[in-house]
mmCIF file with all atom_site columns, C-alpha atoms in Angstrom:
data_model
loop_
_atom_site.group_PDB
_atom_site.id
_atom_site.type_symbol
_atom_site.label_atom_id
_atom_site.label_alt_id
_atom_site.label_comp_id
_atom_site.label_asym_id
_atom_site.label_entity_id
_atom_site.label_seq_id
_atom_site.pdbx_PDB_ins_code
_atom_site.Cartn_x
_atom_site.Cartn_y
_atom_site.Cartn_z
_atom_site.occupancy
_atom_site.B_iso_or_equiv
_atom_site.pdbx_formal_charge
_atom_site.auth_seq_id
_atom_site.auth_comp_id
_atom_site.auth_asym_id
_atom_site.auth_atom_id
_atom_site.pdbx_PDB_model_num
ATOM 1   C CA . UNK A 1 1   ? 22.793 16.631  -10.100 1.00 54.00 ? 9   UNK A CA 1
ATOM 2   C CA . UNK A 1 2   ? 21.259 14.567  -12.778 1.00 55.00 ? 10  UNK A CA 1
ATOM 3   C CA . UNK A 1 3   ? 22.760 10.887  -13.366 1.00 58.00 ? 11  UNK A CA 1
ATOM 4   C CA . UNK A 1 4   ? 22.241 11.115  -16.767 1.00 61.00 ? 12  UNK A CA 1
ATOM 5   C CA . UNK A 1 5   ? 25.313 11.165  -19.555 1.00 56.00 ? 13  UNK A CA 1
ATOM 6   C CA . UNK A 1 6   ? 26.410 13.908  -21.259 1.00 55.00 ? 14  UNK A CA 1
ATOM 7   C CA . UNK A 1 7   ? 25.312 14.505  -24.618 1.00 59.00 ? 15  UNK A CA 1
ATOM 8   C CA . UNK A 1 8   ? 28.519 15.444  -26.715 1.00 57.00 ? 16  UNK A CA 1
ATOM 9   C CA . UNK A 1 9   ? 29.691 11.919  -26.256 1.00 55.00 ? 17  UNK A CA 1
ATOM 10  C CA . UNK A 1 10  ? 31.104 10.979  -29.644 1.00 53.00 ? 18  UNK A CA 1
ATOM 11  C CA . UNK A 1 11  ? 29.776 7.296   -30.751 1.00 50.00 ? 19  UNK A CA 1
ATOM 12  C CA . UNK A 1 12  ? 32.930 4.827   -31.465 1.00 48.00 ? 20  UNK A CA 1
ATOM 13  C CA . UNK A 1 13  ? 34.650 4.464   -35.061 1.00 46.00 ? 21  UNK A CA 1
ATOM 14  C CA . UNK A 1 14  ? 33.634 2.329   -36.725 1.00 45.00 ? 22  UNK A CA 1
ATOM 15  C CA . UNK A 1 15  ? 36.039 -0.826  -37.066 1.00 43.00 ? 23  UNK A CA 1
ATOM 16  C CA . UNK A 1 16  ? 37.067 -0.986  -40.514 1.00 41.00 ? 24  UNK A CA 1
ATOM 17  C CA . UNK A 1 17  ? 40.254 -3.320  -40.256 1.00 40.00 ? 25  UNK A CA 1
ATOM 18  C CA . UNK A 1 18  ? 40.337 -6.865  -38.506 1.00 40.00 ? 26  UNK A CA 1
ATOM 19  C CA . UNK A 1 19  ? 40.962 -7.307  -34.928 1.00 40.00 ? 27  UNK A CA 1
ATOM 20  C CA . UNK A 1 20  ? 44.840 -8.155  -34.679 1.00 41.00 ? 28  UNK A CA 1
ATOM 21  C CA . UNK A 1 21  ? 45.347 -11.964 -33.597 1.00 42.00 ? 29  UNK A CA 1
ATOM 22  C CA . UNK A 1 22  ? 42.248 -12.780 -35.158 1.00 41.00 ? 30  UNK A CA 1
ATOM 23  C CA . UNK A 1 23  ? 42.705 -15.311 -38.368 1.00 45.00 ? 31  UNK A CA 1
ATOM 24  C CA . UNK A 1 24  ? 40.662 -14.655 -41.382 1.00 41.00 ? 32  UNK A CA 1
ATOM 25  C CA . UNK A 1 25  ? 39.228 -17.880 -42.840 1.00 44.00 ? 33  UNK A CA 1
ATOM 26  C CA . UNK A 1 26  ? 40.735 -19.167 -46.119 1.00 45.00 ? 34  UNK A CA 1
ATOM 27  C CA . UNK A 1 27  ? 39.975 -22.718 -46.051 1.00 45.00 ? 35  UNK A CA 1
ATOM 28  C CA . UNK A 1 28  ? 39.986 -23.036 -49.828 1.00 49.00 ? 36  UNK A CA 1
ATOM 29  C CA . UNK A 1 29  ? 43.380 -21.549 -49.626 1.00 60.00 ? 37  UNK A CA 1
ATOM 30  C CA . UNK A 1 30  ? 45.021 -23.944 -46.973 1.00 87.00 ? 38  UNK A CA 1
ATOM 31  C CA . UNK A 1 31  ? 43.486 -27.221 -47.708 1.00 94.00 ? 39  UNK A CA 1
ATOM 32  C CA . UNK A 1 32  ? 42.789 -29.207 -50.919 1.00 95.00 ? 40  UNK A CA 1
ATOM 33  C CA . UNK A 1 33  ? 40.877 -32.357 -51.372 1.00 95.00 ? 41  UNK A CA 1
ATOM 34  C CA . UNK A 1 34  ? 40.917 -33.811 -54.563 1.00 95.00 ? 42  UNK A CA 1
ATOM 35  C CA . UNK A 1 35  ? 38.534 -37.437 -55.449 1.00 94.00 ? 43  UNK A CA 1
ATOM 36  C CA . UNK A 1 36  ? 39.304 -39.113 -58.272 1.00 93.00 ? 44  UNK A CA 1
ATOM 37  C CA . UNK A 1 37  ? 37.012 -42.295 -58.764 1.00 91.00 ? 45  UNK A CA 1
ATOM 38  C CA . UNK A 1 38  ? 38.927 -45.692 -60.220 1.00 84.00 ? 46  UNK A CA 1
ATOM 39  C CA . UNK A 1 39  ? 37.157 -48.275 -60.343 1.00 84.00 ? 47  UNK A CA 1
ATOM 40  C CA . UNK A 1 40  ? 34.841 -49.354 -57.250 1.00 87.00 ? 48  UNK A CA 1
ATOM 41  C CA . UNK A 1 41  ? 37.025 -47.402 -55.364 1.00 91.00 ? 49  UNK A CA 1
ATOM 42  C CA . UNK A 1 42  ? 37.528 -43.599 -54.399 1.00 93.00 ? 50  UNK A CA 1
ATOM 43  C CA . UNK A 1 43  ? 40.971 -41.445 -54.237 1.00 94.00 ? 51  UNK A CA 1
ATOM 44  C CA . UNK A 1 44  ? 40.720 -38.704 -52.091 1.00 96.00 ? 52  UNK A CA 1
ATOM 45  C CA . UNK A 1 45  ? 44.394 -36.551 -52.440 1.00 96.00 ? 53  UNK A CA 1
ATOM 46  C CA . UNK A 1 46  ? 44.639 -34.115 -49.709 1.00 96.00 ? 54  UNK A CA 1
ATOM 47  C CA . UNK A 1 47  ? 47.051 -31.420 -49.210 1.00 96.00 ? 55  UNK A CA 1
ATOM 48  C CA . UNK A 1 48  ? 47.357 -28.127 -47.715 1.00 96.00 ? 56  UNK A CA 1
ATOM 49  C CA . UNK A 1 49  ? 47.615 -27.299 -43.875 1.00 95.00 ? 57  UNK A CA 1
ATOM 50  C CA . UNK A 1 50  ? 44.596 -29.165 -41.448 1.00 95.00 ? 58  UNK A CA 1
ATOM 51  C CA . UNK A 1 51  ? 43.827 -27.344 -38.459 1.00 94.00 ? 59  UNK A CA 1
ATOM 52  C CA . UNK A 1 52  ? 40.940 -26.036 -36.586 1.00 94.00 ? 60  UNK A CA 1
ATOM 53  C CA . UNK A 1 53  ? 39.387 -24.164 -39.414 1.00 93.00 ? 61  UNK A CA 1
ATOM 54  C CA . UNK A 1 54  ? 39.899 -26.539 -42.684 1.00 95.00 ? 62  UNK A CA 1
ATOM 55  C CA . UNK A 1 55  ? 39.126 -29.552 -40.508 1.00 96.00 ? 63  UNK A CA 1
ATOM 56  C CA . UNK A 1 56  ? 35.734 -29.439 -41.271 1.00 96.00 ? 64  UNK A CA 1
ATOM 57  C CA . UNK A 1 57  ? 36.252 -29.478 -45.400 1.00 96.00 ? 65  UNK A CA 1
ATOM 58  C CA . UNK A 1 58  ? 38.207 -32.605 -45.071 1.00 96.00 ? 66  UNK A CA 1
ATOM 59  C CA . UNK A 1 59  ? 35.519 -34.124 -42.849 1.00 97.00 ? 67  UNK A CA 1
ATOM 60  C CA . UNK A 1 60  ? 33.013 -33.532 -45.050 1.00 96.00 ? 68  UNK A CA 1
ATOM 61  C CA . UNK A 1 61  ? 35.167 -34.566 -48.114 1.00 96.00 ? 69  UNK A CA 1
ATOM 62  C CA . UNK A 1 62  ? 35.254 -37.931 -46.244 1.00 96.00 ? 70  UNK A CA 1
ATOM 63  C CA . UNK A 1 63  ? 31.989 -37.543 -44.807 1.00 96.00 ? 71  UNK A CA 1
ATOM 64  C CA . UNK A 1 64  ? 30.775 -37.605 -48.680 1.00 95.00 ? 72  UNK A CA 1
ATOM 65  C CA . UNK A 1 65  ? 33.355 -40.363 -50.092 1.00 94.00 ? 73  UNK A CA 1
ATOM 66  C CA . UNK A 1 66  ? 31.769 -42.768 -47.624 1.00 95.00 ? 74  UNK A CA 1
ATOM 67  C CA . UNK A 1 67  ? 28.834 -42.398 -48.726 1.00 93.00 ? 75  UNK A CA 1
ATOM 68  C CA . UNK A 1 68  ? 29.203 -42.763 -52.284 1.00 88.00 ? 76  UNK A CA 1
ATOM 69  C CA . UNK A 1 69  ? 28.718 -45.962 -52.382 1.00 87.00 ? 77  UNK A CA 1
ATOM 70  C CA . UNK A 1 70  ? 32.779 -47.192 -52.657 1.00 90.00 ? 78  UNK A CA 1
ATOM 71  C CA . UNK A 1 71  ? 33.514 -50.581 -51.486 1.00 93.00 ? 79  UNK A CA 1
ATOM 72  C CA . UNK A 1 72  ? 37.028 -48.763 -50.597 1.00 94.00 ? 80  UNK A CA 1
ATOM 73  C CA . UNK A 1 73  ? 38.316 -45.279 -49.585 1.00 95.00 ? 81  UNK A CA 1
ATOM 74  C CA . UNK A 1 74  ? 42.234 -44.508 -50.249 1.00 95.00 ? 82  UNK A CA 1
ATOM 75  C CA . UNK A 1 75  ? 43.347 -41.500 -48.628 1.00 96.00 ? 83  UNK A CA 1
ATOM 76  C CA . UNK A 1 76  ? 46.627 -40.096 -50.217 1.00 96.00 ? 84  UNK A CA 1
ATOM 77  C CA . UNK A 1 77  ? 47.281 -37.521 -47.168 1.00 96.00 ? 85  UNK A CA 1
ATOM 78  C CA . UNK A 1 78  ? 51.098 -36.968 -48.582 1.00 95.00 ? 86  UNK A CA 1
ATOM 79  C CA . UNK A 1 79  ? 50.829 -33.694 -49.370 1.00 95.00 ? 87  UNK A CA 1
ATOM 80  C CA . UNK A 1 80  ? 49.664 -32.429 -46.253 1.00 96.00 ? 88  UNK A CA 1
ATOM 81  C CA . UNK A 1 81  ? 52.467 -29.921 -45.258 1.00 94.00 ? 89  UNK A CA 1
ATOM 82  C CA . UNK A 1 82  ? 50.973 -29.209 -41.710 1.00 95.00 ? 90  UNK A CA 1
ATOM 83  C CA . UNK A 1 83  ? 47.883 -30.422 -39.257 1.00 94.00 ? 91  UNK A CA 1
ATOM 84  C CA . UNK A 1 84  ? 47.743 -30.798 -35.779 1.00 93.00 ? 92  UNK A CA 1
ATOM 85  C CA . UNK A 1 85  ? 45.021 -32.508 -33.383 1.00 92.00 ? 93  UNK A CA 1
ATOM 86  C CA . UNK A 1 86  ? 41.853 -31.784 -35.079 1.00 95.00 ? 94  UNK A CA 1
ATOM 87  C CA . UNK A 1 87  ? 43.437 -34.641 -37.885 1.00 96.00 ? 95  UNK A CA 1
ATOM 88  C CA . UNK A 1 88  ? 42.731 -36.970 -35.264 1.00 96.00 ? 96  UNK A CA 1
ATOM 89  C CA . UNK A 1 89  ? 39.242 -36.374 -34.538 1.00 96.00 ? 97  UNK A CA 1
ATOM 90  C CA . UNK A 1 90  ? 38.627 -36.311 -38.580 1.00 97.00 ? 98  UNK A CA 1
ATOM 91  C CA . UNK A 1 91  ? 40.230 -39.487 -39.029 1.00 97.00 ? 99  UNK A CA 1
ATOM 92  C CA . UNK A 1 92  ? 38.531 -41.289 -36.125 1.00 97.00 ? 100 UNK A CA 1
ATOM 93  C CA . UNK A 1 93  ? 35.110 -40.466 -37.269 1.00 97.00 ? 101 UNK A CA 1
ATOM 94  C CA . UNK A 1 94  ? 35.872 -41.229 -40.444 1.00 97.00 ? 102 UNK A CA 1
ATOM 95  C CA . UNK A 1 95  ? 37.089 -44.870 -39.744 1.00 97.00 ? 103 UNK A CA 1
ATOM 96  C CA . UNK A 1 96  ? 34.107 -45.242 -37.220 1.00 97.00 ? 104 UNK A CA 1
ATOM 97  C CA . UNK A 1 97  ? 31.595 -44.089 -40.356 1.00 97.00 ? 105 UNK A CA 1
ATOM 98  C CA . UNK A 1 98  ? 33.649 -46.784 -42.909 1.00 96.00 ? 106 UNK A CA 1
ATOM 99  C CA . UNK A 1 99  ? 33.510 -49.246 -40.661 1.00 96.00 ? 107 UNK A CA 1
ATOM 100 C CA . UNK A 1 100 ? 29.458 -48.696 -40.047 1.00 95.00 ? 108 UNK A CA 1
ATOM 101 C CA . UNK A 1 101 ? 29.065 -48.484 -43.631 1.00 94.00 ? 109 UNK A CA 1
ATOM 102 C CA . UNK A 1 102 ? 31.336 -51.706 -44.476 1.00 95.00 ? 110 UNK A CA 1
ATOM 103 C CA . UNK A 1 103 ? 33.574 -49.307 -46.356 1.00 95.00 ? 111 UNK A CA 1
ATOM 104 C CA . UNK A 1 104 ? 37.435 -50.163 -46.507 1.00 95.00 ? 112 UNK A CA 1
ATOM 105 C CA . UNK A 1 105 ? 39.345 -46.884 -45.334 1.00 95.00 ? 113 UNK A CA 1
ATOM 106 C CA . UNK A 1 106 ? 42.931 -46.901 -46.112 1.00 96.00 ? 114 UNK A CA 1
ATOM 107 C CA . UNK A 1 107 ? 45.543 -44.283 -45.304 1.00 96.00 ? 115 UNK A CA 1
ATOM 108 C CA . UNK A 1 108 ? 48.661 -42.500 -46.860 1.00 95.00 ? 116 UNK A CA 1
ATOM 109 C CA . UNK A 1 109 ? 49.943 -40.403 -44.104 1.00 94.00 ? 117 UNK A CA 1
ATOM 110 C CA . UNK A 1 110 ? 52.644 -37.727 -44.998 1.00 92.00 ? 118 UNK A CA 1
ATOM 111 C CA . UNK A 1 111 ? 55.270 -37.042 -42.813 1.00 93.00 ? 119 UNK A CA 1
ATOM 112 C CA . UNK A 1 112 ? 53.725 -34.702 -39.998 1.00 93.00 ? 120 UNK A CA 1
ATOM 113 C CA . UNK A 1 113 ? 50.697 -37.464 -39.928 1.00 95.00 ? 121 UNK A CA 1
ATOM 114 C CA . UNK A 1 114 ? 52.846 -40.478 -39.477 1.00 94.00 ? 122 UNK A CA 1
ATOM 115 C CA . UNK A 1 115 ? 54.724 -38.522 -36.544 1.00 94.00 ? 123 UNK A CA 1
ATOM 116 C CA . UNK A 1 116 ? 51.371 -37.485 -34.740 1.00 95.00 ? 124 UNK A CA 1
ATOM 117 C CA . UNK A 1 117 ? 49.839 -40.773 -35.780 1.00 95.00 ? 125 UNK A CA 1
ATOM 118 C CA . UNK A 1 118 ? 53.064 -42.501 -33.814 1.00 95.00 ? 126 UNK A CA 1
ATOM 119 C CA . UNK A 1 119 ? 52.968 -39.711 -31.078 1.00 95.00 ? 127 UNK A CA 1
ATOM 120 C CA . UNK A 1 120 ? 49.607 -41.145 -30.240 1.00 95.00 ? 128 UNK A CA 1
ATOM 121 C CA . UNK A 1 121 ? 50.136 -44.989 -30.658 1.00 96.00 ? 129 UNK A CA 1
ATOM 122 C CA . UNK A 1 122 ? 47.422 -44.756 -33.504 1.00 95.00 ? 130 UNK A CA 1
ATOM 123 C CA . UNK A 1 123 ? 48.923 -45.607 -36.481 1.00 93.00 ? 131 UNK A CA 1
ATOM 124 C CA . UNK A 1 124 ? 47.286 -49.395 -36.133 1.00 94.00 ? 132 UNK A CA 1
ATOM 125 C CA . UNK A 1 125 ? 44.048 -48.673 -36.391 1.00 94.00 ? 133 UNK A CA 1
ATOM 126 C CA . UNK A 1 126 ? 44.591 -47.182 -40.071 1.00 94.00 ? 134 UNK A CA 1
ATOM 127 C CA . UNK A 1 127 ? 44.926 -49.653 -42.845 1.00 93.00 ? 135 UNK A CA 1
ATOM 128 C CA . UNK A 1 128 ? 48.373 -48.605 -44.900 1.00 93.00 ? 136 UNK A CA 1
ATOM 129 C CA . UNK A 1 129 ? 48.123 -47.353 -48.537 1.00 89.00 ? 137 UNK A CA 1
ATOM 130 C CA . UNK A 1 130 ? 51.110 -48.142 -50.552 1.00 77.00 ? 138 UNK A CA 1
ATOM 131 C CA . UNK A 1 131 ? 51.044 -45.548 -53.142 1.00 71.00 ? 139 UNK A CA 1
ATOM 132 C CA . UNK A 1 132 ? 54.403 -44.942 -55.700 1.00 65.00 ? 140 UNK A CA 1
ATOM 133 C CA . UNK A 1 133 ? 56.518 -42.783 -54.250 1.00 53.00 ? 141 UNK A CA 1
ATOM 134 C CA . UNK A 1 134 ? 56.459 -39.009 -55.442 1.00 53.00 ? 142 UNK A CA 1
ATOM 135 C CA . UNK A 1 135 ? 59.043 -37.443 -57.876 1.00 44.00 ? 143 UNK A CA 1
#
């Protein structure tokens, strides 16, 4: 008896539609960051859904508005319509990088923000941003 395989073995088919209960990556889709210079100061309107995979856009929408050279950054984050943990991490490193770079960071949480903000007893450590209120 040989131990090798037989040979009429048909190879696989090839995958041609995605795995179910894997997502497909849309960031531009989910999340939008908008910066609108005034002034010495930078506007950066985000909305959309932050989670895992758009997290990193809005870091490095941050990442980039600190380093522009503003002597403040106002974050409008009232159209964010969902984000969970990863928010936190974003935000963090972004104060930690303003406060390194002696750059004001101010913050307009949305609804779902202010709640995980509260949920977390973290809401101090952001500096409010009174913005007029949305039609």
């Amino acid at each position: 008896m040989s131990s090798r395989r037989p040979r009429n073995r048909r190879p696989a088919p090839a995958a041609t539609a995605r795995r179910p209960g894997r997502r497909h990556r849309e960031t531009a889709t989910h999340l939008r960051v908008r910066v609108m210079p005034y002034g010495d100061r930078l506007l950066l309107r985000v909305s959309g859904e932050i989670d895992i995979d758009t997290a990193p856009l809005l870091r490095s929408a941050l990442d980039t508005a600190l380093d522009h050279g503003a002597c403040r950054v106002d974050v409008d984050m009232r159209g964010v319509t969902f984000c969970d943990s990863t928010v936190l991490h974003v935000l963090l490193h972004a104060r930690t990088k303003a406060a390194d770079g002696r750059v004001e960071l101010a913050l307009a949480p949305g609804d779902r923000l202010r709640r995980i903000l509260a949920i977390t007893n973290m809401a101090h450590l952001f500096a409010p941003l009174a913005l007029p209120v949305r039609p």
